[in-house]
PDB file of N, CA and C in Angstrom:
ATOM      1  N   MET A   1      85.156 102.380  98.351  1.00  0.00           N
ATOM      2  CA  MET A   1      86.590 102.330  98.751  1.00  0.00           C
ATOM      3  C   MET A   1      87.190 100.983  98.399  1.00  0.00           C
ATOM      4  N   SER A   2      88.723 101.370  97.907  1.00  0.00           N
ATOM      5  CA  SER A   2      89.396 100.485  97.566  1.00  0.00           C
ATOM      6  C   SER A   2      90.259  99.977  98.362  1.00  0.00           C
ATOM      7  N   ALA A   3      90.940  98.634  98.729  1.00  0.00           N
ATOM      8  CA  ALA A   3      91.918  98.270  99.240  1.00  0.00           C
ATOM      9  C   ALA A   3      92.848  98.331  98.139  1.00  0.00           C
ATOM     10  N   ILE A   4      94.520  98.490  98.950  1.00  0.00           N
ATOM     11  CA  ILE A   4      95.642  98.734  98.573  1.00  0.00           C
ATOM     12  C   ILE A   4      96.398  97.427  99.523  1.00  0.00           C
ATOM     13  N   HIS A   5      96.810  96.394  99.612  1.00  0.00           N
ATOM     14  CA  HIS A   5      97.799  95.785 100.122  1.00  0.00           C
ATOM     15  C   HIS A   5      99.200  95.504 100.203  1.00  0.00           C
ATOM     16  N   ALA A   6     100.403  96.696 101.396  1.00  0.00           N
ATOM     17  CA  ALA A   6     101.180  96.380 100.779  1.00  0.00           C
ATOM     18  C   ALA A   6     102.262  96.171 101.959  1.00  0.00           C
ATOM     19  N   TYR A   7     103.647  95.632 101.622  1.00  0.00           N
ATOM     20  CA  TYR A   7     103.911  95.433 102.903  1.00  0.00           C
ATOM     21  C   TYR A   7     105.665  96.301 102.769  1.00  0.00           C
ATOM     22  N   ALA A   8     105.568  96.696 103.921  1.00  0.00           N
ATOM     23  CA  ALA A   8     106.970  97.522 103.977  1.00  0.00           C
ATOM     24  C   ALA A   8     108.041  96.635 105.763  1.00  0.00           C
ATOM     25  N   TRP A   9     109.287  96.374 105.389  1.00  0.00           N
ATOM     26  CA  TRP A   9     109.799  95.491 106.229  1.00  0.00           C
ATOM     27  C   TRP A   9     111.608  96.563 106.230  1.00  0.00           C
ATOM     28  N   GLY A  10     112.173  96.137 107.376  1.00  0.00           N
ATOM     29  CA  GLY A  10     113.594  96.730 107.605  1.00  0.00           C
ATOM     30  C   GLY A  10     113.502  98.002 108.674  1.00  0.00           C
ATOM     31  N   THR A  11     114.281  98.848 108.682  1.00  0.00           N
ATOM     32  CA  THR A  11     114.244  99.728 109.970  1.00  0.00           C
ATOM     33  C   THR A  11     112.908 100.102 109.942  1.00  0.00           C
ATOM     34  N   ALA A  12     113.072 100.737 111.895  1.00  0.00           N
ATOM     35  CA  ALA A  12     111.826 101.647 111.394  1.00  0.00           C
ATOM     36  C   ALA A  12     111.697 102.976 110.546  1.00  0.00           C
ATOM     37  N   GLU A  13     112.672 103.371 110.773  1.00  0.00           N
ATOM     38  CA  GLU A  13     113.086 104.763 109.299  1.00  0.00           C
ATOM     39  C   GLU A  13     112.135 104.513 108.168  1.00  0.00           C
ATOM     40  N   ARG A  14     112.624 103.536 107.416  1.00  0.00           N
ATOM     41  CA  ARG A  14     112.391 102.804 106.248  1.00  0.00           C
ATOM     42  C   ARG A  14     110.823 102.564 106.353  1.00  0.00           C
ATOM     43  N   CYS A  15     110.168 101.614 106.953  1.00  0.00           N
ATOM     44  CA  CYS A  15     109.167 101.963 107.594  1.00  0.00           C
ATOM     45  C   CYS A  15     108.029 103.068 107.269  1.00  0.00           C
ATOM     46  N   ALA A  16     108.942 104.458 107.697  1.00  0.00           N
ATOM     47  CA  ALA A  16     107.906 105.924 107.930  1.00  0.00           C
ATOM     48  C   ALA A  16     108.204 105.778 106.728  1.00  0.00           C
ATOM     49  N   GLU A  17     108.848 105.678 106.071  1.00  0.00           N
ATOM     50  CA  GLU A  17     109.089 106.405 104.605  1.00  0.00           C
ATOM     51  C   GLU A  17     108.301 105.830 103.049  1.00  0.00           C
ATOM     52  N   ARG A  18     107.919 104.355 103.961  1.00  0.00           N
ATOM     53  CA  ARG A  18     106.989 103.697 102.386  1.00  0.00           C
ATOM     54  C   ARG A  18     105.472 103.982 103.322  1.00  0.00           C
ATOM     55  N   LEU A  19     105.531 104.697 104.117  1.00  0.00           N
ATOM     56  CA  LEU A  19     104.193 104.395 105.455  1.00  0.00           C
ATOM     57  C   LEU A  19     103.820 105.748 104.833  1.00  0.00           C
ATOM     58  N   ALA A  20     104.783 107.045 104.853  1.00  0.00           N
ATOM     59  CA  ALA A  20     104.672 108.422 104.259  1.00  0.00           C
ATOM     60  C   ALA A  20     104.012 108.465 103.005  1.00  0.00           C
ATOM     61  N   ALA A  21     104.921 107.774 102.126  1.00  0.00           N
ATOM     62  CA  ALA A  21     104.543 107.927 100.450  1.00  0.00           C
ATOM     63  C   ALA A  21     102.695 107.468 100.059  1.00  0.00           C
ATOM     64  N   TYR A  22     102.286 106.588 100.992  1.00  0.00           N
ATOM     65  CA  TYR A  22     101.250 106.305 100.786  1.00  0.00           C
ATOM     66  C   TYR A  22     100.078 107.106 101.348  1.00  0.00           C
ATOM     67  N   VAL A  23     100.781 108.191 102.178  1.00  0.00           N
ATOM     68  CA  VAL A  23      99.984 108.959 102.820  1.00  0.00           C
ATOM     69  C   VAL A  23     100.124 110.460 102.224  1.00  0.00           C
ATOM     70  N   ARG A  24     101.475 110.242 101.115  1.00  0.00           N
ATOM     71  CA  ARG A  24     100.978 111.214 100.849  1.00  0.00           C
ATOM     72  C   ARG A  24     100.052 111.357  99.468  1.00  0.00           C
ATOM     73  N   ALA A  25     100.246 110.028  98.656  1.00  0.00           N
ATOM     74  CA  ALA A  25      99.704 108.881  97.937  1.00  0.00           C
ATOM     75  C   ALA A  25      98.029 109.270  97.997  1.00  0.00           C
ATOM     76  N   GLY A  26      97.767 109.567  99.242  1.00  0.00           N
ATOM     77  CA  GLY A  26      96.298 109.845  99.701  1.00  0.00           C
ATOM     78  C   GLY A  26      95.397 109.272 100.348  1.00  0.00           C
ATOM     79  N   ALA A  27      96.853 108.263 100.849  1.00  0.00           N
ATOM     80  CA  ALA A  27      96.166 107.010 101.965  1.00  0.00           C
ATOM     81  C   ALA A  27      95.199 107.730 103.358  1.00  0.00           C
ATOM     82  N   ARG A  28      94.668 107.210 103.805  1.00  0.00           N
ATOM     83  CA  ARG A  28      93.948 107.855 105.161  1.00  0.00           C
ATOM     84  C   ARG A  28      93.099 106.616 106.146  1.00  0.00           C
ATOM     85  N   HIS A  29      93.851 105.743 106.195  1.00  0.00           N
ATOM     86  CA  HIS A  29      94.046 104.845 106.705  1.00  0.00           C
ATOM     87  C   HIS A  29      95.189 103.731 106.869  1.00  0.00           C
ATOM     88  N   ILE A  30      95.859 103.267 107.895  1.00  0.00           N
ATOM     89  CA  ILE A  30      96.903 102.285 107.912  1.00  0.00           C
ATOM     90  C   ILE A  30      96.709 101.229 108.964  1.00  0.00           C
ATOM     91  N   VAL A  31      96.943 100.385 108.676  1.00  0.00           N
ATOM     92  CA  VAL A  31      96.192  98.941 109.239  1.00  0.00           C
ATOM     93  C   VAL A  31      97.900  98.710 109.658  1.00  0.00           C
ATOM     94  N   VAL A  32      98.833  98.538 111.012  1.00  0.00           N
ATOM     95  CA  VAL A  32     100.267  97.698 110.676  1.00  0.00           C
ATOM     96  C   VAL A  32      99.691  96.793 111.604  1.00  0.00           C
ATOM     97  N   ARG A  33     100.672  95.569 111.167  1.00  0.00           N
ATOM     98  CA  ARG A  33     100.514  94.129 111.976  1.00  0.00           C
ATOM     99  C   ARG A  33     101.976  93.908 112.039  1.00  0.00           C
ATOM    100  N   ILE A  34     102.077  93.388 113.234  1.00  0.00           N
ATOM    101  CA  ILE A  34     103.504  93.584 113.909  1.00  0.00           C
ATOM    102  C   ILE A  34     103.979  91.834 113.678  1.00  0.00           C
ATOM    103  N   GLY A  35     104.808  91.308 113.226  1.00  0.00           N
ATOM    104  CA  GLY A  35     104.486  89.712 112.703  1.00  0.00           C
ATOM    105  C   GLY A  35     106.002  89.469 113.800  1.00  0.00           C
ATOM    106  N   SER A  36     105.667  89.004 114.798  1.00  0.00           N
ATOM    107  CA  SER A  36     106.366  88.827 115.093  1.00  0.00           C
ATOM    108  C   SER A  36     105.401  88.496 117.055  1.00  0.00           C
ATOM    109  N   LEU A  37     105.985  87.192 117.731  1.00  0.00           N
ATOM    110  CA  LEU A  37     105.694  86.401 119.065  1.00  0.00           C
ATOM    111  C   LEU A  37     106.138  87.499 119.848  1.00  0.00           C
ATOM    112  N   ARG A  38     106.782  88.410 119.825  1.00  0.00           N
ATOM    113  CA  ARG A  38     107.249  89.492 120.997  1.00  0.00           C
ATOM    114  C   ARG A  38     107.520  90.905 120.541  1.00  0.00           C
ATOM    115  N   PRO A  39     106.052  91.400 120.234  1.00  0.00           N
ATOM    116  CA  PRO A  39     105.759  92.865 119.408  1.00  0.00           C
ATOM    117  C   PRO A  39     106.323  94.070 120.637  1.00  0.00           C
ATOM    118  N   GLU A  40     106.475  93.811 121.582  1.00  0.00           N
ATOM    119  CA  GLU A  40     106.740  94.632 122.080  1.00  0.00           C
ATOM    120  C   GLU A  40     107.833  95.924 121.593  1.00  0.00           C
ATOM    121  N   PRO A  41     109.427  95.791 121.339  1.00  0.00           N
ATOM    122  CA  PRO A  41     110.194  96.484 120.490  1.00  0.00           C
ATOM    123  C   PRO A  41     109.302  97.003 119.820  1.00  0.00           C
ATOM    124  N   GLN A  42     109.246  95.915 118.836  1.00  0.00           N
ATOM    125  CA  GLN A  42     108.314  96.761 117.778  1.00  0.00           C
ATOM    126  C   GLN A  42     107.148  97.821 117.829  1.00  0.00           C
ATOM    127  N   LEU A  43     106.378  97.875 119.075  1.00  0.00           N
ATOM    128  CA  LEU A  43     104.919  98.955 118.809  1.00  0.00           C
ATOM    129  C   LEU A  43     106.199 100.200 119.814  1.00  0.00           C
ATOM    130  N   LYS A  44     107.327 100.249 120.496  1.00  0.00           N
ATOM    131  CA  LYS A  44     107.882 100.711 120.920  1.00  0.00           C
ATOM    132  C   LYS A  44     108.481 101.678 119.496  1.00  0.00           C
ATOM    133  N   GLU A  45     109.245 101.244 119.290  1.00  0.00           N
ATOM    134  CA  GLU A  45     109.299 101.888 117.403  1.00  0.00           C
ATOM    135  C   GLU A  45     108.788 102.268 116.617  1.00  0.00           C
ATOM    136  N   ILE A  46     107.152 101.402 116.708  1.00  0.00           N
ATOM    137  CA  ILE A  46     106.427 102.398 115.974  1.00  0.00           C
ATOM    138  C   ILE A  46     106.025 103.821 116.546  1.00  0.00           C
ATOM    139  N   ALA A  47     105.658 103.510 117.860  1.00  0.00           N
ATOM    140  CA  ALA A  47     105.288 104.446 118.361  1.00  0.00           C
ATOM    141  C   ALA A  47     106.602 105.835 118.271  1.00  0.00           C
ATOM    142  N   GLU A  48     107.429 105.786 118.635  1.00  0.00           N
ATOM    143  CA  GLU A  48     108.614 106.324 118.677  1.00  0.00           C
ATOM    144  C   GLU A  48     109.372 107.326 117.566  1.00  0.00           C
ATOM    145  N   VAL A  49     109.270 106.310 116.328  1.00  0.00           N
ATOM    146  CA  VAL A  49     109.787 106.340 115.302  1.00  0.00           C
ATOM    147  C   VAL A  49     108.750 106.816 114.327  1.00  0.00           C
ATOM    148  N   VAL A  50     107.558 105.507 114.139  1.00  0.00           N
ATOM    149  CA  VAL A  50     106.660 105.224 112.781  1.00  0.00           C
ATOM    150  C   VAL A  50     105.479 106.432 112.567  1.00  0.00           C
ATOM    151  N   LEU A  51     105.519 105.966 113.990  1.00  0.00           N
ATOM    152  CA  LEU A  51     103.849 107.604 114.088  1.00  0.00           C
ATOM    153  C   LEU A  51     104.556 109.436 114.102  1.00  0.00           C
ATOM    154  N   PRO A  52     105.494 109.352 114.498  1.00  0.00           N
ATOM    155  CA  PRO A  52     105.400 110.980 114.489  1.00  0.00           C
ATOM    156  C   PRO A  52     106.071 111.141 112.971  1.00  0.00           C
ATOM    157  N   ALA A  53     107.138 109.982 112.302  1.00  0.00           N
ATOM    158  CA  ALA A  53     107.032 110.488 110.842  1.00  0.00           C
ATOM    159  C   ALA A  53     105.549 110.920 109.719  1.00  0.00           C
ATOM    160  N   VAL A  54     105.163 109.609 110.191  1.00  0.00           N
ATOM    161  CA  VAL A  54     104.309 109.651 108.988  1.00  0.00           C
ATOM    162  C   VAL A  54     102.798 110.769 109.983  1.00  0.00           C
ATOM    163  N   ARG A  55     102.634 111.262 110.639  1.00  0.00           N
ATOM    164  CA  ARG A  55     101.978 112.320 111.310  1.00  0.00           C
ATOM    165  C   ARG A  55     102.578 113.615 110.713  1.00  0.00           C
ATOM    166  N   ALA A  56     103.674 113.761 110.916  1.00  0.00           N
ATOM    167  CA  ALA A  56     104.508 115.049 109.975  1.00  0.00           C
ATOM    168  C   ALA A  56     104.167 115.167 108.643  1.00  0.00           C
ATOM    169  N   VAL A  57     103.871 113.940 107.596  1.00  0.00           N
ATOM    170  CA  VAL A  57     103.444 114.320 106.584  1.00  0.00           C
ATOM    171  C   VAL A  57     102.248 114.630 106.247  1.00  0.00           C
ATOM    172  N   THR A  58     101.123 115.147 106.770  1.00  0.00           N
ATOM    173  CA  THR A  58      99.952 115.473 107.332  1.00  0.00           C
ATOM    174  C   THR A  58      99.762 116.609 107.745  1.00  0.00           C
ATOM    175  N   ASP A  59     100.891 117.482 108.659  1.00  0.00           N
ATOM    176  CA  ASP A  59     100.818 118.364 109.237  1.00  0.00           C
ATOM    177  C   ASP A  59     100.999 119.558 108.156  1.00  0.00           C
TER     178      ASP A  59
END
């Protein structure tokens, strides 16, 4: 197994596009790290925007 470390930042839509590109390229495991002392708003956006967009790539 090889590891690729990549960074994405910006809007939830932009992050979803970047992650979806990795999924289309064959990624099957993604770890998301939130760089905030208050992650709740970002967690909500990940759940509502990013995750559905990335899952749509595999459907």
